[in-house]
Short mmCIF file of C-alpha atoms in Angstrom, two decimals:
data_model
loop_
_atom_site.label_atom_id
_atom_site.label_comp_id
_atom_site.label_asym_id
_atom_site.label_seq_id
_atom_site.Cartn_x
_atom_site.Cartn_y
_atom_site.Cartn_z
CA MET A 283 -0.76 -7.59 26.58
CA LYS A 284 -4.23 -6.22 26.01
CA ARG A 285 -3.98 -6.30 22.30
CA LYS A 286 -3.53 -10.00 22.37
CA LEU A 287 -6.44 -10.57 24.81
CA ILE A 288 -8.77 -8.42 22.64
CA ALA A 289 -7.87 -10.27 19.60
CA ALA A 290 -8.31 -13.70 21.26
CA ILE A 291 -11.74 -12.73 22.35
CA GLY A 292 -12.77 -10.96 19.04
CA VAL A 293 -11.79 -13.83 16.79
CA ALA A 294 -12.31 -16.95 18.61
CA THR A 295 -14.18 -18.69 15.88
CA MET A 296 -11.60 -18.06 13.16
CA PHE A 297 -8.77 -18.88 15.55
CA ALA A 298 -10.47 -22.23 16.32
CA ALA A 299 -10.82 -23.05 12.67
CA VAL A 300 -7.17 -22.18 11.96
CA ALA A 301 -6.03 -24.19 15.00
CA ALA A 302 -8.16 -27.24 14.00
CA CYS A 303 -6.78 -27.18 10.47
CA GLY A 304 -3.23 -26.61 11.74
CA SER A 305 -3.43 -29.87 13.77
CA ASN A 306 -3.50 -31.74 10.41
CA ASP A 307 -0.31 -30.06 9.03
CA LYS A 308 2.04 -32.68 10.44
CA LYS A 309 -0.10 -35.59 9.09
CA ASP A 310 -0.45 -34.10 5.65
CA ASP A 311 3.10 -32.76 5.30
CA LYS A 312 4.66 -35.56 3.19
CA ALA A 313 7.91 -33.96 2.52
CA ALA A 314 10.27 -36.24 0.67
CA ALA A 315 13.98 -36.28 1.34
CA ASN A 316 14.71 -35.35 -2.24
CA PRO A 317 12.95 -32.21 -3.37
CA ALA A 318 12.62 -33.73 -6.98
CA ASP A 319 10.34 -36.42 -5.41
CA ARG A 320 8.23 -33.98 -3.55
CA SER A 321 4.62 -33.75 -4.77
CA GLY A 322 1.54 -31.67 -3.87
CA ALA A 323 0.52 -28.07 -4.68
CA VAL A 324 1.23 -24.47 -3.52
CA THR A 325 -1.43 -21.91 -4.01
CA VAL A 326 -0.19 -18.20 -4.04
CA TRP A 327 -2.40 -15.08 -4.08
CA LEU A 328 -0.60 -12.17 -5.64
CA MET A 329 -2.05 -8.76 -6.43
CA ALA A 330 -2.69 -7.69 -10.02
CA GLU A 331 0.39 -5.36 -10.11
CA SER A 332 2.68 -8.41 -10.18
CA GLN A 333 0.98 -9.59 -13.31
CA SER A 334 0.72 -6.27 -15.04
CA THR A 335 3.79 -4.28 -13.91
CA TRP A 336 6.49 -6.90 -12.92
CA PRO A 337 5.64 -10.24 -14.53
CA GLU A 338 9.32 -11.05 -14.78
CA LEU A 339 9.47 -11.54 -11.06
CA VAL A 340 6.76 -14.07 -11.05
CA LYS A 341 8.34 -15.79 -14.07
CA ASN A 342 11.69 -16.04 -12.47
CA THR A 343 10.31 -17.30 -9.14
CA THR A 344 8.13 -19.94 -10.84
CA ALA A 345 11.07 -21.17 -12.82
CA GLN A 346 13.38 -21.33 -9.82
CA PHE A 347 10.70 -23.13 -7.76
CA LYS A 348 9.87 -25.57 -10.47
CA ALA A 349 13.51 -26.44 -11.11
CA LYS A 350 13.81 -27.58 -7.47
CA TYR A 351 10.41 -29.08 -7.08
CA PRO A 352 9.34 -30.29 -10.61
CA LYS A 353 6.45 -32.43 -9.32
CA VAL A 354 4.91 -29.67 -7.09
CA THR A 355 2.13 -27.73 -8.86
CA LEU A 356 2.45 -23.98 -8.33
CA LYS A 357 -0.82 -22.14 -8.62
CA ILE A 358 -0.31 -18.31 -9.00
CA GLN A 359 -3.75 -16.65 -8.68
CA TYR A 360 -4.06 -12.83 -9.14
CA GLN A 361 -6.38 -10.75 -6.98
CA GLN A 362 -7.81 -7.20 -7.07
CA TRP A 363 -7.46 -4.86 -4.06
CA SER A 364 -11.14 -4.01 -4.37
CA ASP A 365 -12.38 -7.44 -3.16
CA LYS A 366 -9.33 -9.29 -1.92
CA ILE A 367 -10.11 -8.95 1.75
CA GLN A 368 -13.66 -10.27 1.23
CA LYS A 369 -12.37 -13.29 -0.72
CA LEU A 370 -9.63 -13.90 1.76
CA ASP A 371 -11.88 -13.88 4.81
CA ALA A 372 -14.23 -16.32 3.03
CA ALA A 373 -11.42 -18.65 1.97
CA LEU A 374 -9.93 -18.69 5.59
CA SER A 375 -13.30 -19.72 6.89
CA GLY A 376 -13.64 -22.43 4.34
CA SER A 377 -11.30 -25.14 2.65
CA SER A 378 -9.95 -23.05 -0.13
CA ALA A 379 -7.45 -20.81 1.68
CA PRO A 380 -4.17 -20.08 -0.30
CA ASP A 381 -0.75 -21.17 1.03
CA VAL A 382 0.83 -17.79 0.44
CA VAL A 383 -1.04 -14.52 0.44
CA GLU A 384 0.03 -10.89 -0.44
CA LEU A 385 -1.28 -8.50 2.01
CA GLY A 386 -1.25 -4.64 1.93
CA ASN A 387 0.92 -3.53 4.85
CA THR A 388 -2.12 -1.90 6.54
CA GLU A 389 -3.96 -5.35 6.47
CA THR A 390 -1.43 -7.53 8.23
CA GLN A 391 -1.96 -6.87 11.94
CA THR A 392 -5.53 -8.16 11.86
CA TYR A 393 -4.55 -11.36 10.25
CA ILE A 394 -1.47 -11.79 12.68
CA LEU A 395 -3.78 -11.07 15.64
CA ASN A 396 -6.55 -13.51 14.62
CA GLY A 397 -4.05 -16.36 14.12
CA ALA A 398 -4.45 -16.72 10.35
CA LEU A 399 -0.68 -16.26 9.62
CA ALA A 400 2.11 -18.62 10.44
CA GLN A 401 5.22 -17.41 12.17
CA VAL A 402 8.36 -17.24 9.92
CA ASP A 403 12.07 -17.25 10.58
CA LYS A 404 13.70 -13.89 9.61
CA SER A 405 17.09 -15.49 8.80
CA GLN A 406 15.49 -17.48 6.02
CA PHE A 407 14.97 -14.42 3.84
CA ALA A 408 17.40 -12.22 1.88
CA ASN A 409 18.55 -8.85 3.15
CA SER A 410 16.41 -9.27 6.35
CA GLY A 411 19.08 -7.32 8.24
CA THR A 412 18.33 -4.20 6.27
CA TRP A 413 14.60 -4.44 5.76
CA ILE A 414 12.83 -1.06 5.69
CA LYS A 415 11.72 -0.78 9.32
CA GLY A 416 8.30 0.55 8.63
CA LEU A 417 7.70 -2.54 6.56
CA GLU A 418 9.06 -5.01 9.06
CA ASP A 419 7.00 -3.43 11.76
CA THR A 420 3.85 -4.38 9.92
CA CYS A 421 4.87 -8.02 10.07
CA THR A 422 5.91 -8.08 13.71
CA TYR A 423 3.95 -8.81 16.82
CA GLN A 424 5.47 -9.31 20.28
CA GLY A 425 8.90 -9.72 18.61
CA LYS A 426 7.78 -12.45 16.39
CA LEU A 427 7.61 -12.28 12.54
CA PHE A 428 4.50 -13.31 10.69
CA CYS A 429 5.15 -12.08 7.19
CA VAL A 430 7.96 -10.90 4.93
CA PRO A 431 8.28 -7.32 3.50
CA TYR A 432 7.73 -7.42 -0.39
CA TYR A 433 8.06 -3.79 -1.49
CA ALA A 434 7.46 -0.24 -0.37
CA GLY A 435 5.70 2.64 -2.07
CA ALA A 436 6.11 6.33 -1.14
CA ARG A 437 3.90 8.89 -2.70
CA VAL A 438 5.35 11.74 -4.58
CA ALA A 439 4.46 14.34 -7.22
CA VAL A 440 3.94 12.78 -10.65
CA TYR A 441 3.67 15.61 -13.09
CA ASN A 442 3.50 16.41 -16.80
CA ALA A 443 6.60 18.67 -17.50
CA ALA A 444 5.25 19.68 -20.86
CA ASP A 445 2.14 21.09 -19.24
CA PHE A 446 4.25 22.94 -16.56
CA LYS A 447 6.47 24.39 -19.34
CA ALA A 448 3.42 25.66 -21.36
CA GLY A 449 1.92 27.14 -18.42
CA THR A 450 4.73 28.79 -16.52
CA GLY A 451 7.56 28.90 -18.97
CA SER A 452 9.50 26.38 -17.05
CA ASP A 453 9.46 22.61 -16.70
CA ALA A 454 11.23 22.75 -13.32
CA PHE A 455 8.83 21.46 -10.46
CA PRO A 456 8.28 23.99 -7.71
CA ALA A 457 9.89 23.50 -4.60
CA THR A 458 7.31 25.06 -2.19
CA GLU A 459 3.57 24.75 -2.00
CA ASP A 460 3.14 28.48 -2.56
CA ALA A 461 5.19 28.25 -5.75
CA LEU A 462 3.27 25.14 -6.67
CA THR A 463 -0.25 26.63 -6.44
CA ALA A 464 0.97 29.64 -8.32
CA ALA A 465 2.15 27.38 -11.06
CA LEU A 466 -1.12 25.44 -10.90
CA ASP A 467 -3.06 28.73 -11.38
CA LYS A 468 -0.99 29.52 -14.49
CA ILE A 469 -1.43 26.07 -15.92
CA GLU A 470 -5.24 26.29 -15.51
CA ALA A 471 -5.33 29.67 -17.04
CA LYS A 472 -3.36 28.30 -20.11
CA LYS A 473 -5.75 25.27 -20.31
CA GLY A 474 -8.81 27.47 -19.73
CA ALA A 475 -10.79 26.10 -22.79
CA ASP A 476 -10.64 22.57 -21.39
CA LYS A 477 -13.03 22.42 -18.42
CA THR A 478 -12.28 18.74 -17.95
CA TYR A 479 -8.57 19.37 -17.25
CA SER A 480 -7.17 19.53 -13.66
CA SER A 481 -3.81 21.05 -13.00
CA LEU A 482 -3.87 19.07 -9.81
CA TYR A 483 -5.99 15.88 -10.00
CA LEU A 484 -6.56 15.24 -6.32
CA PRO A 485 -9.69 12.85 -5.82
CA GLY A 486 -11.89 13.76 -2.95
CA GLN A 487 -11.87 10.19 -1.34
CA TYR A 488 -8.04 9.88 -1.58
CA TRP A 489 -7.51 9.38 2.18
CA TYR A 490 -3.88 8.54 1.89
CA ALA A 491 -3.29 12.02 0.53
CA ALA A 492 -5.70 13.64 3.02
CA MET A 493 -3.92 12.09 5.94
CA SER A 494 -0.50 13.34 4.60
CA TYR A 495 -1.84 16.91 5.10
CA VAL A 496 -3.10 15.80 8.60
CA LYS A 497 0.44 14.68 9.44
CA ALA A 498 1.88 17.89 7.78
CA TYR A 499 0.12 19.98 10.36
CA GLY A 500 1.10 17.73 13.35
CA GLY A 501 -2.06 15.59 13.42
CA ALA A 502 -2.65 11.90 13.42
CA ILE A 503 -5.37 9.37 12.64
CA ALA A 504 -5.12 7.85 16.09
CA THR A 505 -2.65 7.87 18.97
CA THR A 506 -1.87 4.98 21.51
CA ASP A 507 -0.70 5.01 25.02
CA GLY A 508 0.95 1.52 24.42
CA THR A 509 -2.14 -0.59 25.22
CA LYS A 510 -5.22 1.22 23.72
CA TRP A 511 -5.62 3.42 20.51
CA THR A 512 -7.73 6.55 20.55
CA ALA A 513 -8.93 8.42 17.46
CA SER A 514 -7.55 11.99 16.98
CA LEU A 515 -9.03 13.45 13.88
CA GLU A 516 -10.91 15.97 15.96
CA THR A 517 -7.77 17.69 17.12
CA PRO A 518 -7.16 21.20 15.69
CA GLN A 519 -4.08 19.97 13.87
CA ALA A 520 -5.90 17.16 12.08
CA GLN A 521 -8.84 19.26 11.22
CA GLN A 522 -6.54 21.94 9.72
CA GLY A 523 -4.93 19.32 7.56
CA ILE A 524 -8.31 17.88 6.41
CA GLN A 525 -9.56 21.40 5.59
CA HIS A 526 -6.34 22.19 3.55
CA TYR A 527 -6.80 19.01 1.58
CA ILE A 528 -10.49 19.72 0.87
CA ASP A 529 -9.57 23.29 -0.28
CA LEU A 530 -7.02 21.84 -2.76
CA VAL A 531 -9.59 19.36 -4.14
CA LYS A 532 -12.29 21.91 -4.55
CA LYS A 533 -9.93 24.48 -6.25
CA TYR A 534 -7.91 22.21 -8.63
CA ASN A 535 -9.75 18.97 -9.31
CA HIS A 536 -12.21 19.59 -12.18
CA GLY A 537 -13.10 15.98 -12.67
CA ASP A 538 -15.44 13.92 -10.42
CA GLN A 539 -14.38 15.23 -6.90
CA THR A 540 -16.08 12.32 -5.12
CA LYS A 541 -14.00 9.68 -6.70
CA ASP A 542 -11.01 7.87 -5.15
CA GLU A 543 -7.43 7.60 -6.66
CA ALA A 544 -7.93 4.25 -8.60
CA ASP A 545 -8.01 5.90 -12.03
CA GLN A 546 -5.63 8.81 -11.52
CA ASP A 547 -3.05 7.07 -13.76
CA ALA A 548 -5.55 6.88 -16.62
CA VAL A 549 -6.52 10.47 -16.10
CA ALA A 550 -2.87 11.52 -16.49
CA ALA A 551 -2.39 9.25 -19.38
CA GLN A 552 -5.39 10.88 -21.06
CA GLN A 553 -3.72 14.30 -20.52
CA LYS A 554 -6.42 15.50 -18.25
CA ALA A 555 -4.04 16.15 -15.35
CA GLY A 556 -0.90 18.27 -14.96
CA LEU A 557 -0.05 16.60 -11.59
CA ILE A 558 -1.15 13.71 -9.56
CA TYR A 559 0.05 12.69 -6.06
CA GLY A 560 1.01 8.98 -6.48
CA ASN A 561 3.38 6.21 -6.00
CA GLY A 562 6.62 6.68 -7.88
CA TRP A 563 5.84 3.58 -10.03
CA GLU A 564 2.67 5.24 -11.28
CA ALA A 565 4.88 7.38 -13.54
CA GLY A 566 5.53 4.13 -15.46
CA SER A 567 1.84 3.17 -15.56
CA ILE A 568 0.98 6.60 -17.17
CA ILE A 569 3.42 5.94 -20.09
CA THR A 570 3.13 2.17 -20.53
CA PRO A 571 0.57 0.83 -23.06
CA PRO A 572 -2.04 -0.51 -23.32
CA SER A 573 -3.47 1.54 -20.55
CA GLY A 574 -0.66 4.26 -20.61
CA ASN A 575 0.20 6.68 -23.23
CA ALA A 576 3.62 6.15 -24.65
CA LYS A 577 3.67 9.65 -26.28
CA LEU A 578 4.19 11.05 -22.72
CA LYS A 579 7.44 9.15 -22.26
CA ASP A 580 9.67 12.17 -22.12
CA ASP A 581 7.09 14.35 -20.32
CA ILE A 582 6.10 12.47 -17.20
CA LYS A 583 8.45 13.03 -14.21
CA THR A 584 8.43 12.68 -10.49
CA ALA A 585 9.48 15.01 -7.74
CA THR A 586 9.06 15.65 -3.99
CA MET A 587 5.58 16.92 -3.21
CA PRO A 588 5.70 20.20 -1.39
CA GLY A 589 3.46 20.58 1.59
CA PRO A 590 2.25 23.40 3.95
CA ASN A 591 4.64 25.53 5.93
CA GLY A 592 7.48 25.30 3.42
CA LYS A 593 8.27 21.66 4.09
CA ALA A 594 7.83 18.55 1.96
CA LEU A 595 4.51 16.79 2.20
CA PRO A 596 4.94 13.71 4.58
CA SER A 597 4.40 10.64 2.51
CA PHE A 598 2.50 7.68 3.41
CA ILE A 599 4.73 4.50 3.27
CA GLY A 600 2.53 1.86 1.57
CA GLY A 601 3.56 -1.45 0.20
CA SER A 602 2.90 -5.15 0.49
CA ASP A 603 4.03 -8.08 2.55
CA LEU A 604 3.99 -11.81 1.79
CA ALA A 605 2.59 -14.26 4.36
CA VAL A 606 2.12 -18.07 4.88
CA VAL A 607 -1.34 -18.97 5.95
CA SER A 608 -1.33 -20.94 9.09
CA LYS A 609 -3.99 -23.30 7.52
CA SER A 610 -1.52 -24.37 4.94
CA LYS A 611 -0.54 -28.00 4.86
CA VAL A 612 2.62 -27.13 2.90
CA GLN A 613 4.13 -24.27 5.10
CA ASP A 614 7.61 -25.34 4.30
CA LEU A 615 7.22 -24.98 0.56
CA ALA A 616 5.17 -21.70 1.02
CA LYS A 617 8.13 -20.24 3.05
CA GLU A 618 10.52 -21.30 0.30
CA PHE A 619 8.42 -19.81 -2.38
CA ILE A 620 8.46 -16.37 -0.42
CA ALA A 621 12.25 -16.73 0.04
CA ASP A 622 12.79 -17.19 -3.64
CA TYR A 623 10.26 -14.44 -4.54
CA THR A 624 11.98 -11.75 -2.27
CA SER A 625 15.58 -12.79 -3.25
CA GLU A 626 17.94 -10.02 -3.90
CA LYS A 627 17.76 -10.83 -7.61
CA ASN A 628 14.10 -10.51 -7.62
CA GLU A 629 13.97 -7.34 -5.60
CA ALA A 630 16.28 -5.91 -8.22
CA ILE A 631 13.50 -6.45 -10.86
CA LEU A 632 11.21 -4.05 -8.68
CA VAL A 633 13.99 -1.57 -8.80
CA THR A 634 13.89 -1.49 -12.51
CA LYS A 635 10.11 -0.77 -12.35
CA ALA A 636 10.86 2.35 -10.09
CA THR A 637 9.29 0.46 -7.23
CA LEU A 638 11.04 0.62 -3.95
CA PRO A 639 12.54 -2.67 -2.70
CA ASN A 640 12.12 -4.14 0.80
CA ASN A 641 15.52 -3.19 2.02
CA THR A 642 17.71 -0.21 2.47
CA THR A 643 20.63 -1.99 0.68
CA GLN A 644 19.06 -1.90 -2.58
CA LEU A 645 17.04 1.23 -1.85
CA GLU A 646 20.16 3.44 -1.33
CA PRO A 647 21.34 3.76 -5.03
CA MET A 648 17.70 4.89 -5.94
CA LYS A 649 18.11 7.96 -3.87
CA ALA A 650 20.51 9.45 -6.52
CA ASP A 651 18.62 8.34 -9.65
CA PRO A 652 16.51 11.25 -10.87
CA ALA A 653 13.60 8.82 -11.72
CA THR A 654 13.30 7.46 -8.20
CA ALA A 655 14.98 9.94 -5.95
CA ALA A 656 11.82 11.59 -4.70
CA ALA A 657 10.17 8.36 -3.64
CA ALA A 658 13.34 6.69 -2.30
CA ASN A 659 14.29 9.84 -0.16
CA ALA A 660 10.70 10.02 1.24
CA VAL A 661 11.04 6.79 3.03
CA PRO A 662 12.88 7.97 6.15
CA ASP A 663 10.29 10.67 7.10
CA ALA A 664 7.27 8.68 5.79
CA TRP A 665 4.26 7.99 8.09
CA PHE A 666 2.27 4.87 8.57
CA THR A 667 -1.28 4.00 9.64
CA PRO A 668 -1.83 2.77 13.17
CA ILE A 669 -0.49 -0.63 13.63
CA ALA A 670 -3.70 -1.56 15.64
CA PRO A 671 -5.94 -4.66 15.75
CA GLY A 672 -8.83 -3.04 14.09
CA TRP A 673 -7.25 -1.03 11.51
CA ALA A 674 -8.17 -3.31 8.55
CA ALA A 675 -11.82 -3.08 9.53
CA ILE A 676 -11.59 0.79 9.50
CA GLU A 677 -10.27 0.58 5.91
CA LYS A 678 -12.84 -2.09 4.96
CA GLN A 679 -15.62 0.09 6.24
CA GLY A 680 -14.29 3.15 4.42
CA VAL A 681 -14.43 5.32 7.44
CA LEU A 682 -11.94 7.86 6.15
CA LYS A 683 -13.47 7.92 2.64
CA THR A 684 -16.86 8.42 4.13
CA MET A 685 -15.58 11.36 6.27
CA LEU A 686 -14.00 13.13 3.22
CA LEU A 687 -17.01 12.61 1.08
CA ASP A 688 -19.32 13.94 3.68
CA ILE A 689 -17.26 17.06 3.92
CA LEU A 690 -17.31 17.43 0.11
CA LYS A 691 -21.09 17.19 0.22
CA GLY A 692 -21.31 20.11 2.77
CA LYS A 693 -20.95 18.62 6.31
CA SER A 694 -18.59 20.62 8.39
CA VAL A 695 -15.05 19.35 9.21
CA ALA A 696 -15.90 19.42 12.89
CA ALA A 697 -19.02 17.22 12.56
CA ALA A 698 -17.44 14.76 10.08
CA THR A 699 -14.31 14.29 12.08
CA LYS A 700 -16.31 13.64 15.20
CA GLU A 701 -18.31 11.00 13.46
CA ALA A 702 -15.18 9.45 12.02
CA ASP A 703 -13.51 9.45 15.38
CA ASP A 704 -16.55 7.70 17.15
CA LYS A 705 -16.46 5.09 14.32
CA ILE A 706 -12.73 4.56 14.61
CA ASN A 707 -12.89 4.16 18.40
CA SER A 708 -15.54 1.47 18.05
CA LEU A 709 -13.32 -0.54 15.79
CA ILE A 710 -9.59 0.23 16.28
CA ASN A 711 -8.87 -1.86 19.33
CA ASN A 712 -10.79 -4.94 18.13
CA ALA A 713 -9.45 -7.41 15.64
CA ALA A 714 -11.94 -8.08 12.93
#
């Protein structure tokens, strides 16, 4: 398959390094017959959310793992999304690579194709027969599995019902975009004295949101013929979606329009936003101290985000996967850690945090819970970024963010999408 050939050529150096290190695995794997006698260390890279939002999951897994392997040192290290890729690339090229790494599900394909991740056996993990397909696809290459779905995230409307009540007379969330914009206009009129308040806080570089509008109009970031990906942001459908998104940003966001969505929870917690378009779990972040505002506990709610043409806005299905680094000399322990971490009991903890689990079995009850229904029901129709060798490089270079920022600064949609397509085409078929 061409994808494999491209990847093999593009990452020869890293692959060689990985292969060389992997040759030592057998020599260094001193697995004892009795787990209690096993020694060594397992280093795990998790993202900061696991420390701040669901620490019980980490605590449970650590206790379970240590009960079986009391002499094995478990090193949990928390990473930030802003620099995780750069740190991981450096670690993989040196001698400090983790044994287990959490990857965003748009990042996995590059590391699969460059040989950085070890193959895993699906049967070793709980609920693998009902994993959410969009997540499992990000871990799969040529029918082989190289990571394990961890959690999913679908973006929804996260709104302040008290602001809607004050502005429109009703705290019910509008079902159509026309009704929503009418409500936003009324809320802004009510808040007229506060020029820093946004009835819809939609940051200008929030490309996940922008691409949802592209999808709503029938466009796509890129398309494939099965062997090669081609950028498609210059199509009329994609340009219409981007223009629609930019129009919403300019009309309703009265904060810094050039920012991304990183602080939208904080903006809502500070009562400077009536509505954000966020992951369902961000509703909890808004009301949970110390960064959240507990006074908003009864006001922050979630709903399906209406989109153009009377339909719901297609939601990006984000989330994370867990992988064993092929350089690891303790791959068996690393796989066992992931199995423990993604057990049904631990996935249930994510459910209590309004975070979507990795499987449809535990997802199904969330569809009937008012607090999680919008996100859970968005999963079947959600869209995903191209599962292409060079996608991680496109994200890393901020191609879509640059395109949106250029438009906000005055460049035409036609010119900006052409530049973005040219850049995407130069990257998307090549593994980084």
